[in-house]
Amino acid sequence: MRETTSKPQRCAIYTRKSTEYNLDLAFNSLDAQREACEAYIKSQAHEGWSLVPDRFDDGGLSGASLERPALQQLLEAVRGKRIDIIVVYKVDRLTRSLADFAKLVELFDEHGVSFVSVTQSFNTTTSMGRLTLNVLLSFAQFEREVIGERVRDKIAASKTKGLWVGGPIPLGYRSVKKQLVVVEEEAAVVRSIFQLYCDTGSVGAVAEALDRKGVRSRQGHRFRVGSLAHLLKNRFYLGEIVWRSASYIGEHQPLIDRDLFERVQRNLAAAAVDRKANAHSTAFALAGLLHDDAGNRMSPSHARKNGVRYRYYVSQAVLQHRKAEAGSIARISAPEVETAVSAAADLDSIARVTLHRDHITIECRCAGQAADQHADHETIIVPFSWQPQGRRKGIAHQSSLPATLDYDTAQEILTMIAKARRWMSGTIDGSLSSTEAIAESEGMGERNVRKLLPLACLSPTIIRAIADGAAPANLTISRLTAALPTIGSSRNNGYSRAELDRLIDCDGARDTARRFTSCRLTFEPVSARPPANQSRANSHGTRKRRPPDQGEKSGARLRLRCVLSDARPWSSS
């Protein structure tokens, strides 16, 4: 009788140790767990079991969570179908949390992976086996919680007696055989910090003074405002141990006398600023989002003068007295940057805004992406021109002269006027029968045609002002059409001769308007004006002398040149 060959089973061993104690030994707990698991796999060789070469060992990591490097590598191998069986020494080596183990078992079942404990025999394919496993995990979780309670109780009892139980060692001390001793060089720095604050009354001024003297922290870094504020409030330098908002007399030597410490606390309380209202204020749309090009966050700020509130964004490097580390723009008007950003992206989808001197980089979350997800964001680059204008109080200084129309806007308006006149010309000669025909030929809505058609009958004075750039800066096509009567729509989507006559008569020059309906508009700089005594032809063909009192204006301007159907030119200049 021929023997049946078992299917090969790829096995992976997972080991874990909660503490780093004795991990540096030649043979530690992780090695003992792995040796037992390897022996068990060899005993199952007749079933086709074989050990994969990869090692999955977590040393010094608790089983309270699944955030362990080796465990995450093991789970990636499970998802990649590279493992058939997971072998552990005990169940609690994998996890001590019942909820986490339920997630792991679900993942194993999804990918057809078996789970084996060397010292605990159970079968997860039966209901009784699952019950046994859950009971074991419940006790493992209970044991972890009891250990945590014992550790917390021990820490509380030690601190109430004034004992230091570990943690970051404050500046001015060092640990010798689990006892804190004073380091005189660092202690002198701590005393000078407290005295400097009493003299200056500003944490930022203390940071600047230490930076000028070249004083550095234990790690060789410059003292920041935040770390100095924490140091000034630390009651450890008063010889006390703080536990759950209560202070106890410690066994270590104090560095600061009580009078100096209490004086510093009074000054800090007097200089404190309540920022809670500002943190929840919606006045600054980019609060928490805006950064300078050096990576510093730009915080909201404001000033008041003569009852007016001016809003800014200021780099944290400037607020923390680190001006050399600020970006190219350290302070900017809040309305200026908010307008540029809101015009380019939806504020609710913005994840980060970086301010550069010549552009703004906006990172937007994709649709359906949560605010706390750190996935790839869509990047939008917005051109931005920033030039300092002296001391700007939150808003740009405005010139005393009224702003005038720019070249691009004037060209857009004049092009639309020319198009409207071409439509009017087609209506007069019968080539265009209705606004519907115009809309079909131009590829736009019929309603827009009826709104734009009255532009054909604008006064030459208005056109001359637009061409010369003397029109108001806020003039747009929409403002022009809103100020003119609109062509009504009849049942056949056309317009009557009476409506055309009304539009032409409203200009006060019926014949002139008719002659302008088929003009051509061009732009040219006013570089060669006729002399003051030189005459030119007007739109009626007569010669008109230019008044001598109209002086030349310096600088190039726009000239609107209209060529009529009878080829007699008219110029706005």
XYZ file of C-alpha atoms in Angstrom:
573
model
C 0.000 0.000 0.000
C 1.431 3.359 -1.026
C 1.754 6.085 1.655
C -0.062 9.358 1.089
C 2.191 12.421 0.943
C 1.126 15.283 3.244
C 0.813 18.785 1.840
C 3.819 20.989 2.731
C 3.078 23.433 5.565
C 5.214 26.569 5.922
C 5.633 27.438 9.589
C 6.675 30.739 11.183
C 7.725 31.154 14.816
C 6.758 34.284 16.757
C 8.453 35.131 20.072
C 8.009 38.074 22.445
C 9.396 39.333 25.755
C 7.694 42.160 27.643
C 10.823 43.738 29.141
C 14.385 44.361 27.996
C 15.790 42.742 31.124
C 18.447 40.098 30.263
C 17.936 40.533 26.531
C 21.689 41.083 26.194
C 22.444 37.564 27.414
C 23.837 34.974 25.010
C 20.751 32.800 25.577
C 17.681 34.793 26.569
C 13.947 34.190 26.784
C 13.427 34.750 23.047
C 15.978 32.034 22.241
C 14.319 29.625 24.692
C 10.892 30.190 23.110
C 12.280 29.694 19.611
C 14.133 26.515 20.560
C 10.935 24.942 21.958
C 8.955 25.917 18.856
C 11.635 24.547 16.494
C 11.581 21.201 18.325
C 7.797 21.042 17.991
C 7.975 21.762 14.249
C 10.567 18.997 13.777
C 8.233 16.582 15.592
C 5.572 17.351 12.972
C 7.844 16.848 9.964
C 5.850 13.776 8.947
C 2.883 16.123 8.459
C 4.883 18.238 6.008
C 5.780 21.020 8.452
C 8.861 23.087 7.575
C 10.285 26.247 9.174
C 10.601 29.418 7.107
C 13.965 31.239 7.440
C 12.463 34.577 8.533
C 12.611 35.435 12.269
C 9.789 37.302 14.006
C 11.093 38.389 17.439
C 9.788 41.322 19.537
C 12.010 42.054 22.525
C 11.019 44.551 25.197
C 7.500 45.126 23.842
C 4.217 44.707 25.694
C 1.416 42.496 24.441
C -1.180 45.166 25.211
C -1.351 46.305 21.564
C -0.594 45.011 18.082
C 1.840 47.838 17.253
C 4.959 45.661 17.279
C 7.435 45.600 14.369
C 7.942 41.837 14.155
C 4.224 41.138 14.584
C 3.364 43.546 11.778
C 5.909 41.801 9.528
C 4.304 38.476 10.415
C 0.834 39.770 9.523
C 2.171 41.079 6.190
C 3.509 37.593 5.456
C 0.075 36.159 6.299
C -1.617 38.573 3.896
C 0.969 37.709 1.250
C 0.144 33.962 1.485
C 3.736 33.127 2.507
C 2.823 31.328 5.768
C 0.492 28.401 6.508
C 1.010 27.886 10.280
C 2.000 30.284 13.101
C 3.729 28.643 16.070
C 4.096 30.362 19.482
C 5.327 29.170 22.865
C 2.178 30.414 24.667
C -0.948 32.197 23.537
C -0.138 35.344 25.528
C 3.111 35.718 23.522
C 0.960 36.718 20.555
C -1.317 39.104 22.475
C -2.775 39.645 25.938
C -5.859 41.441 24.677
C -8.980 39.396 24.015
C -10.266 41.940 21.482
C -6.944 41.980 19.602
C -6.835 38.190 19.503
C -10.317 38.073 17.998
C -9.061 40.334 15.195
C -6.022 38.108 14.642
C -8.094 34.919 14.500
C -10.415 36.549 11.954
C -7.409 37.510 9.836
C -5.943 34.007 10.098
C -9.235 32.387 9.064
C -9.562 34.779 6.138
C -6.198 33.692 4.717
C -6.372 30.017 5.738
C -3.613 30.226 8.373
C -3.552 27.892 11.405
C -2.443 28.898 14.904
C -0.559 26.550 17.242
C 0.605 26.984 20.870
C 3.379 24.588 21.905
C 2.564 24.408 25.640
C -1.225 24.764 25.402
C -3.068 22.122 23.437
C -6.333 23.235 21.853
C -8.076 23.084 18.501
C -9.626 26.295 17.189
C -11.684 24.442 14.591
C -14.202 23.289 17.262
C -16.447 25.333 19.523
C -14.921 23.804 22.664
C -11.442 24.700 21.460
C -12.455 28.316 20.841
C -14.042 28.478 24.317
C -10.832 27.194 25.888
C -8.798 29.734 23.950
C -11.045 32.635 24.975
C -10.849 31.589 28.634
C -7.056 31.513 28.468
C -6.959 34.956 26.846
C -9.366 36.363 29.430
C -6.977 35.312 32.189
C -4.025 36.734 30.230
C -5.782 40.090 29.899
C -6.726 40.003 33.588
C -3.095 39.347 34.510
C -1.911 42.296 32.409
C -4.404 44.664 34.042
C -3.473 43.481 37.536
C 0.221 44.023 36.794
C -0.554 47.536 35.563
C -2.494 48.347 38.729
C 0.359 47.096 40.910
C 2.892 49.242 39.037
C 0.716 52.362 39.291
C 0.135 51.797 43.005
C 3.867 51.423 43.571
C 4.612 54.650 41.667
C 1.967 56.541 43.660
C 3.312 55.247 46.979
C 6.891 56.134 46.029
C 6.051 59.666 44.924
C 4.018 60.426 48.035
C 7.210 59.622 49.990
C 9.204 62.010 47.776
C 11.098 59.321 45.865
C 12.151 59.772 42.254
C 10.957 56.692 40.336
C 12.528 57.347 36.971
C 11.698 59.248 33.820
C 13.442 62.192 32.120
C 16.052 63.707 34.410
C 15.561 67.484 34.782
C 18.349 69.880 33.839
C 20.726 70.331 36.775
C 20.609 66.728 38.003
C 22.017 63.326 37.078
C 21.233 59.822 38.298
C 23.808 57.963 40.379
C 22.703 54.519 41.630
C 19.055 55.536 41.203
C 19.608 58.676 43.265
C 19.576 62.247 41.939
C 22.655 64.368 42.544
C 23.210 68.003 41.568
C 25.364 68.927 38.552
C 26.750 72.340 39.508
C 27.345 73.582 35.936
C 23.772 72.819 34.898
C 22.411 74.057 38.224
C 24.047 77.452 37.576
C 22.257 77.628 34.221
C 18.908 76.858 35.887
C 19.421 79.560 38.536
C 20.417 82.106 35.853
C 17.234 81.310 33.868
C 15.032 82.014 36.895
C 16.918 85.215 37.666
C 16.814 86.404 34.038
C 13.055 85.963 33.948
C 12.658 87.999 37.141
C 14.769 90.767 35.576
C 13.176 90.824 32.097
C 9.642 89.528 32.739
C 9.599 87.832 29.318
C 10.303 84.219 28.405
C 11.252 85.311 24.901
C 13.780 87.780 26.247
C 15.297 84.998 28.356
C 15.626 82.802 25.244
C 17.357 85.620 23.352
C 19.745 86.308 26.236
C 20.725 82.634 26.517
C 21.217 82.437 22.759
C 23.515 85.470 22.782
C 25.593 83.902 25.547
C 25.798 80.620 23.673
C 24.075 78.649 26.442
C 22.714 75.339 25.178
C 20.618 72.532 26.601
C 21.976 69.151 27.656
C 21.405 67.862 24.109
C 23.239 70.850 22.590
C 20.088 72.625 21.361
C 19.091 76.238 21.843
C 16.521 76.953 24.516
C 13.057 77.508 23.058
C 10.232 79.515 24.581
C 8.144 76.388 25.276
C 10.903 74.477 27.045
C 11.842 77.540 29.108
C 8.221 78.070 30.189
C 8.027 74.424 31.296
C 11.313 74.759 33.198
C 10.117 77.897 35.011
C 6.936 76.124 36.152
C 8.656 72.893 37.236
C 8.318 72.471 41.020
C 11.038 69.807 40.896
C 13.598 72.632 41.273
C 11.865 73.612 44.506
C 12.692 70.173 45.944
C 9.195 68.735 45.416
C 7.710 65.726 43.610
C 4.402 66.298 41.789
C 1.896 63.455 41.505
C -1.660 63.955 40.225
C -1.682 67.748 40.801
C -0.356 67.322 44.347
C 3.160 68.219 45.523
C 5.198 66.217 48.011
C 8.556 67.068 49.612
C 11.238 65.156 47.723
C 14.500 63.635 48.851
C 16.554 65.452 46.186
C 18.308 68.771 46.793
C 16.413 71.905 45.604
C 18.113 74.328 43.207
C 15.821 77.376 43.650
C 14.724 78.993 46.904
C 10.996 79.332 47.517
C 10.868 83.141 47.389
C 12.412 83.274 43.896
C 10.211 80.438 42.651
C 6.994 82.033 43.933
C 7.979 85.408 42.434
C 8.481 83.753 39.049
C 5.082 82.033 39.282
C 3.349 85.346 40.055
C 5.009 86.988 37.032
C 4.031 84.100 34.774
C 0.416 84.272 35.946
C 0.301 88.036 35.400
C 1.741 87.732 31.870
C -0.470 84.830 30.840
C -2.737 85.410 27.843
C -6.052 83.636 27.579
C -5.949 82.104 24.106
C -8.876 79.767 24.532
C -11.306 82.082 22.748
C -8.840 82.645 19.912
C -8.316 78.906 19.445
C -12.001 78.399 18.685
C -12.438 81.620 16.745
C -13.527 81.296 13.144
C -12.206 84.746 12.172
C -8.968 83.185 10.894
C -9.888 80.717 8.152
C -6.328 79.347 7.801
C -5.569 78.914 11.505
C -3.553 75.726 11.977
C -3.125 75.272 8.209
C -0.766 78.063 7.137
C 3.036 77.542 7.244
C 5.945 79.569 5.932
C 8.410 78.093 3.436
C 10.791 77.190 6.292
C 8.201 74.831 7.812
C 7.185 77.072 10.723
C 3.492 77.312 11.520
C 2.019 80.789 11.098
C -0.234 81.698 14.008
C -3.130 84.185 14.002
C -2.480 87.600 15.515
C -4.160 90.979 15.490
C -3.727 94.605 16.494
C -6.113 97.476 17.145
C -5.660 101.087 16.204
C -8.320 103.786 16.379
C -10.998 101.151 16.915
C -9.995 99.147 13.796
C -8.898 95.520 14.154
C -6.107 94.417 11.826
C -5.555 90.661 11.353
C -2.216 88.979 10.603
C -0.565 85.596 10.338
C 2.853 85.577 12.059
C 5.516 82.862 11.846
C 6.126 80.934 15.057
C 9.853 81.539 14.545
C 9.226 85.268 15.046
C 6.941 84.730 18.029
C 9.588 82.514 19.656
C 12.351 85.069 18.995
C 14.004 82.946 16.299
C 13.830 85.436 13.447
C 16.790 83.877 11.640
C 14.789 80.636 11.221
C 11.689 82.327 9.776
C 10.693 81.836 6.141
C 10.802 84.371 3.340
C 7.504 85.856 4.575
C 7.394 86.103 8.368
C 4.228 88.214 8.664
C 1.364 88.693 6.241
C -2.059 90.290 6.155
C -4.741 87.699 6.906
C -7.326 88.996 4.352
C -4.668 89.001 1.622
C -3.639 85.360 1.931
C -7.146 84.102 2.821
C -8.584 85.641 -0.352
C -5.924 84.012 -2.524
C -6.383 80.576 -0.927
C -10.202 80.584 -0.839
C -10.310 81.499 -4.530
C -8.247 78.413 -5.428
C -9.602 75.668 -3.141
C -12.387 74.721 -0.768
C -11.325 75.591 2.776
C -12.958 72.448 4.201
C -10.733 70.165 2.078
C -7.413 71.918 2.778
C -4.837 69.926 4.757
C -1.885 72.338 4.609
C -0.972 75.710 3.079
C 2.662 76.739 2.527
C 3.411 80.398 1.838
C 6.246 81.305 -0.531
C 7.301 84.714 -1.797
C 6.073 84.094 -5.349
C 3.450 81.366 -4.913
C 1.244 79.483 -2.456
C 1.247 75.664 -2.226
C -2.109 74.182 -1.160
C -2.415 70.507 -0.182
C -6.019 69.263 -0.372
C -7.466 66.025 0.933
C -9.086 63.747 -1.599
C -12.840 63.217 -1.551
C -13.886 60.964 1.323
C -10.512 61.193 3.068
C -10.677 61.893 6.795
C -8.836 64.849 8.306
C -6.550 62.615 10.380
C -5.495 60.389 7.481
C -1.940 60.971 6.238
C -2.377 59.789 2.673
C -1.145 61.540 -0.454
C -2.794 64.909 -0.953
C -3.633 66.780 -4.122
C -1.270 69.744 -4.541
C -2.397 73.095 -5.966
C 0.125 75.851 -6.747
C -1.346 79.361 -6.813
C 0.690 82.300 -8.160
C 1.096 84.885 -5.439
C 2.915 88.186 -5.489
C 3.938 89.635 -2.145
C 5.952 92.787 -1.756
C 6.461 94.530 1.576
C 5.030 98.030 1.695
C 6.593 99.504 4.784
C 4.819 98.735 8.026
C 1.562 97.156 6.900
C -1.205 97.078 9.493
C -3.035 93.991 8.346
C -4.375 95.665 5.178
C -2.629 97.004 2.115
C -2.161 100.760 1.917
C -4.370 102.285 -0.757
C -3.354 105.121 -2.983
C -5.176 108.436 -2.643
C -5.868 108.342 -6.405
C -8.791 106.187 -7.568
C -7.757 102.887 -9.133
C -8.288 102.578 -12.872
C -9.059 99.715 -15.225
C -6.191 97.412 -16.167
C -5.263 96.524 -19.746
C -6.514 92.913 -19.743
C -9.944 93.809 -18.360
C -10.293 96.691 -20.833
C -9.435 94.387 -23.729
C -12.009 91.835 -22.580
C -14.759 94.462 -22.285
C -13.981 96.071 -25.663
C -13.893 92.686 -27.377
C -17.364 91.920 -26.043
C -18.634 95.353 -27.191
C -17.324 94.627 -30.687
C -19.068 91.241 -30.668
C -22.347 92.852 -29.564
C -22.095 95.384 -32.396
C -21.523 92.583 -34.890
C -24.720 90.958 -33.626
C -26.563 94.273 -33.983
C -25.253 94.688 -37.512
C -26.484 91.216 -38.438
C -29.888 92.052 -37.001
C -30.145 95.269 -39.030
C -29.106 93.714 -42.346
C -31.262 90.606 -41.718
C -28.469 88.001 -41.587
C -29.406 87.207 -37.941
C -33.094 86.786 -37.301
C -33.287 86.283 -33.536
C -31.324 85.987 -30.324
C -31.752 82.235 -30.626
C -29.885 82.293 -33.942
C -27.098 84.363 -32.370
C -26.830 81.993 -29.407
C -26.625 78.998 -31.736
C -23.868 80.562 -33.843
C -21.854 81.697 -30.813
C -22.355 78.548 -28.736
C -23.768 80.331 -25.685
C -27.054 80.657 -23.882
C -29.840 82.730 -25.425
C -30.313 84.589 -22.138
C -26.678 85.733 -22.193
C -27.117 87.038 -25.730
C -30.084 89.177 -24.653
C -28.013 90.578 -21.775
C -24.935 91.345 -23.901
C -26.669 92.777 -26.983
C -27.286 96.260 -25.443
C -23.506 96.742 -25.234
C -23.668 97.611 -28.936
C -25.299 100.929 -28.058
C -22.900 102.201 -25.408
C -22.022 105.862 -25.552
C -18.733 106.682 -27.328
C -17.719 108.570 -24.176
C -17.912 105.347 -22.128
C -16.005 103.418 -24.787
C -13.320 106.113 -24.892
C -12.912 105.923 -21.098
C -12.561 102.132 -21.258
C -10.023 102.321 -24.071
C -7.968 105.025 -22.336
C -7.917 103.057 -19.071
C -9.697 105.866 -17.268
C -12.720 103.728 -16.301
C -13.096 102.541 -12.666
C -11.039 99.496 -11.703
C -14.114 97.514 -10.646
C -15.807 97.896 -14.044
C -16.760 94.538 -15.555
C -19.008 93.224 -18.305
C -21.544 92.156 -15.689
C -21.690 95.662 -14.216
C -22.159 97.165 -17.676
C -24.976 94.787 -18.661
C -26.689 95.285 -15.300
C -26.840 99.060 -15.949
C -28.357 98.680 -19.442
C -31.883 97.642 -20.490
C -32.165 94.005 -21.503
C -33.605 92.796 -24.788
C -36.930 91.129 -24.070
C -37.799 87.726 -25.420
C -40.941 87.405 -27.538
C -42.715 84.195 -28.320
C -40.471 83.493 -31.272
C -37.325 84.304 -29.256
C -36.677 87.386 -31.370
C -36.905 91.097 -30.682
C -38.976 93.818 -32.319
C -37.888 96.895 -34.234
C -39.390 99.013 -31.440
C -37.006 97.458 -28.945
C -34.049 98.185 -31.188
C -35.211 101.765 -31.696
C -35.559 102.216 -27.936
C -32.027 100.974 -27.328
C -30.580 103.180 -30.066
C -32.551 106.261 -28.993
C -31.397 105.854 -25.386
C -27.914 106.721 -26.593
C -29.120 109.991 -28.034
C -27.465 109.433 -31.393
C -29.439 107.038 -33.560
C -27.414 107.550 -36.681
C -24.093 107.370 -34.827
C -25.091 104.109 -33.174
C -26.089 102.604 -36.513
C -22.721 103.546 -37.953
C -20.944 101.886 -35.004
C -22.713 98.543 -35.417
C -20.118 97.166 -37.840
C -16.919 98.566 -36.395
C -13.603 96.880 -35.825
C -11.833 97.415 -32.500
C -8.060 97.474 -32.234
C -5.614 98.441 -29.475
C -2.574 100.603 -30.047
C -0.437 102.751 -27.754
C -0.893 106.503 -27.856
C 2.581 107.198 -29.112
C 2.001 109.606 -31.990
C -0.700 112.152 -31.115
C -1.330 114.898 -33.632
C -0.039 118.280 -32.566
C -2.382 120.597 -30.710
C -3.062 122.688 -33.813
C -3.526 119.689 -36.143
C -7.089 118.862 -37.109
C -8.622 115.381 -37.480
C -11.816 113.969 -38.927
C -14.692 113.121 -36.611
C -17.299 110.427 -37.154
C -19.429 112.721 -39.364
C -16.636 113.438 -41.815
C -16.093 117.080 -40.790
C -12.760 118.479 -39.712
C -12.415 119.211 -36.018
C -9.498 121.093 -34.499
C -8.061 119.770 -31.286
C -8.323 122.329 -28.470
C -4.901 123.750 -27.681
C -5.454 123.592 -23.902
C -5.451 119.788 -23.832
C -1.894 118.970 -22.884
C -0.043 115.793 -23.655
C -0.167 113.085 -21.026
C 2.981 111.082 -20.429
C 3.001 107.307 -20.588
C 1.500 104.881 -23.069
C -2.280 104.441 -22.975
C -4.769 102.268 -24.810
C -6.437 103.627 -27.916
C -9.705 102.227 -29.261
C -9.835 102.490 -33.019
C -13.227 101.826 -34.680
C -13.376 101.420 -38.457
C -16.925 102.034 -39.723
C -18.655 100.342 -42.603
C -18.027 103.330 -44.827
C -14.262 103.062 -44.016
C -14.159 106.440 -42.256
C -12.076 105.924 -39.129
C -12.791 107.193 -35.630
C -10.305 107.030 -32.820
C -10.799 107.450 -29.109
C -7.658 109.469 -28.742
